[in-house]
Amino acid sequence: MGIIIRFFQVVFLLASLGLSSAALAQNSDQTGLDYTLWEATATRADDAIAAGRASDVALENLRSQLVAWRDGFTAAQDQNAPQIDSLRAQIAALGPVPEDGLEAEEIAARRQQLNDRLAATRAPVQTAEAARSRADALIDQIDSIILTRSTDELLSLGPTPVNPALWGGALNDLIESGTSVVHEFTNAWESPVQQAETKASFLPVSVLTVLGLVLLLRGRRWSERLALWLQSHNQIAWRWLLGFVVSLGQVALPVFGLSALVVAIYLTGLVGLAGDTILQVIPGAGMIFFAASWVGVRVFPRKAGDLNYLNLSAQQRTEGRLYAASLGLLIALTTVLVALADFENWPSETRVVLIFPMLLLVALMVSRIGQLLVAHYKNEMKDLDEGIPNYRCRMLRLMGRAAMFVAIGGGILAAIGYFQAGSQLVFPAAGTLGLLGFVLILQRLISEIWVLLSGRGEEARDTLVPVLAGFLLTLGAMPLLALIWGMRPATLSEYWATFLQGVPLGETRISPTVFISLAVIFSIGYMLTKLMQGALRNTILPKTNLDAGGQNAIVSGTGYIGIFLAALIAITGAGIDLSALAIVAGALSVGIGFGLQNIVSNFVSGIILLIERPIAEGDWIEVSGQSGTVKSISVRSTRIQTFDRADVIVPNADLISGVVMNMTKGNLTGRIIVPVGVAYGSDTRKIEGILREIAEAHPLVVMNPPPGVIFKGFGADSMDFEIRAILRDINFGLGVRSEMNHQIAERFALEGIEIPFAQRDIWLRNPEALNGSAGQGEQQTPPVVTTADDIDRDLIDTADEADSGGDAR
């Protein structure tokens, strides 16, 4: 039953971790170790391990001593490190020993002197390394013994609690224990001296009794009503947080009341040894009950609304509160019963028979809460029109089914005689459900705090920060979950120490401290880079003559250089040896040469674009058949926005290796060409003058050089002219061309100038094929037909099909 106490007193683990860290810091400061005392401790550990008769408590105490010694040896391994590095550097400076062994006497003497000093300096380190290895071996052996005992205890078949022959003896033991407590009180009261002392303390006993009863009976109800009143009006974050703080009184006030009653009983002086054993665990047991009730009220609230963590009906929430409170009460009673059994030294048969009913009831409550979790999933499925519930909902269903399975399996194992195995399933399952409820409450608390701090309203609950905080909170609950399911605090402390030591990377050890230093230094460098970019963008560069593209190139280049320097300084400042990354860099270069060559090519091309600036943001370019305005140039690609408002992502390598047409490079002026065709017989000089007037009249056409009109030549259907004009802003070229065409059409209509359209003369040979008389040998004169472009093409196709030998020209 130690799992119950271990679950509800997990705070002691944090204290032990703190003590371990303090011991490690203390050992790291010491300059010498008493190896004689260590030898005595190690010999005692060897004897205890060889005998195998020491209790688990004795082995745990011995293990803690070995861990303290090992921490000291670990710290001693780092002693003289600067001196050792200096001596090695001096020896390396002398160069290698010649292959023939012939070396100058002065250099040989110096080399021998340095080697002797190095050996003497490394001697304490080597001694510490050997002692640490021995301590590690002893700790591993103790862990193996304790693990073997725990496994044997779990798998051992003991007395079955359903055997009626054991009930009578167990009941007699319980009655005798209760009678002994009563006898202690009555025997103490029979003493006149004790009566006088009890009467003398009547006033404080009365005050504490009244205060304790009031807090115990009414404190929880007062706190709950006040919390509900604060949170029922609206869902403002500060009101919810205030209600949450007030709701903690549902645990604190009755526990204080219970503690006051215990103190009042102690003040009477009537408490004996058995009574003292029970009174010592009553406050903790009461806290278990009231904490479980508080979690039940928070997870299964009385009123529906935003406070709900689970999608349950009002009846199901009422059942959830009842099951949670019952679970807390059963575990509290079991804790008191276990304490009494340890004091009275009950036999295993009595323990099994008396605790088994509690175990069955706890299993029942666990199973019922598991059914509520499954009901939550079913209710979510009903409310969803399509799709599947989210990951959290599916995990709750899985936990609910696992809780039901574990509860049933644990009860069956305990009933057939594997009582320890059944207890290690049922009670940890109850603890897991309690931890789950507590994590849900803390996640909601973090969300409300973030809503209050961010000032973004209700939408802040679904942002990234609360989600990440909930994820970290879940990770933080993993050690507690491991303790609940039977992991020894010493084992967890061992994992924590290993985590703090980090992992070796070449000559460097990557530890959380190194990682935090790396993150802090890089963050500072990154922020300084952003500040520098902001100063350049808003203060310095606007006062220069650089264009917008050049300013953006300088700002972007500053960002890349700043981030690179920040990463380099962070790695160096954290103490990471860059030479240790040589192998990784070599392997990475191979990967770059094959799989990442396109990415690297685009990256280098992006740097070239920022330096040479053949294009800049705002330029109108045409590349790979895409035409548009450059919106942004990143290190890998360039974003172009077409005139259809579509974004085109162009790899930078295409801009460097391909042909790029920049319409606005250097300035916005550009030339447009407007083709015009007129009918034959028109006055070409007059047409040239009209077109020149139209071009010169447009406000965007520059006069230096002036627009020109070119008579290109004689086309098949028209005489072809062109207006060639330079615009002040080529970005308006399409609109200018359209406006000129409108004016040309209007002026030609006023001047009576014809804009021709294409005409064709078609001559048909064997026209008799049109009326089907070719087969009768009728002779007809083939006519010549002249039509416009809108002639009926079906007629021509019919003639061609009828006379495959016809020749149309």
PDB file of C-alpha atoms in Angstrom, residues 535-547 551:
ATOM      1  CA  ALA A 535      17.401  51.444 -36.805  1.00  0.00           C
ATOM      2  CA  LEU A 536      18.719  51.000 -40.334  1.00  0.00           C
ATOM      3  CA  ARG A 537      15.267  50.748 -41.890  1.00  0.00           C
ATOM      4  CA  ASN A 538      13.615  53.661 -40.067  1.00  0.00           C
ATOM      5  CA  THR A 539      16.401  56.068 -39.098  1.00  0.00           C
ATOM      6  CA  ILE A 540      19.691  55.693 -40.984  1.00  0.00           C
ATOM      7  CA  LEU A 541      18.945  54.462 -44.506  1.00  0.00           C
ATOM      8  CA  PRO A 542      16.040  56.872 -45.241  1.00  0.00           C
ATOM      9  CA  LYS A 543      18.567  59.734 -44.901  1.00  0.00           C
ATOM     10  CA  THR A 544      20.813  58.297 -47.620  1.00  0.00           C
ATOM     11  CA  ASN A 545      20.443  58.445 -51.399  1.00  0.00           C
ATOM     12  CA  LEU A 546      19.956  54.691 -51.721  1.00  0.00           C
ATOM     13  CA  ASP A 547      16.841  53.509 -53.499  1.00  0.00           C
ATOM     14  CA  GLN A 551      17.900  49.780 -48.496  1.00  0.00           C
TER      15      GLN A 551
END
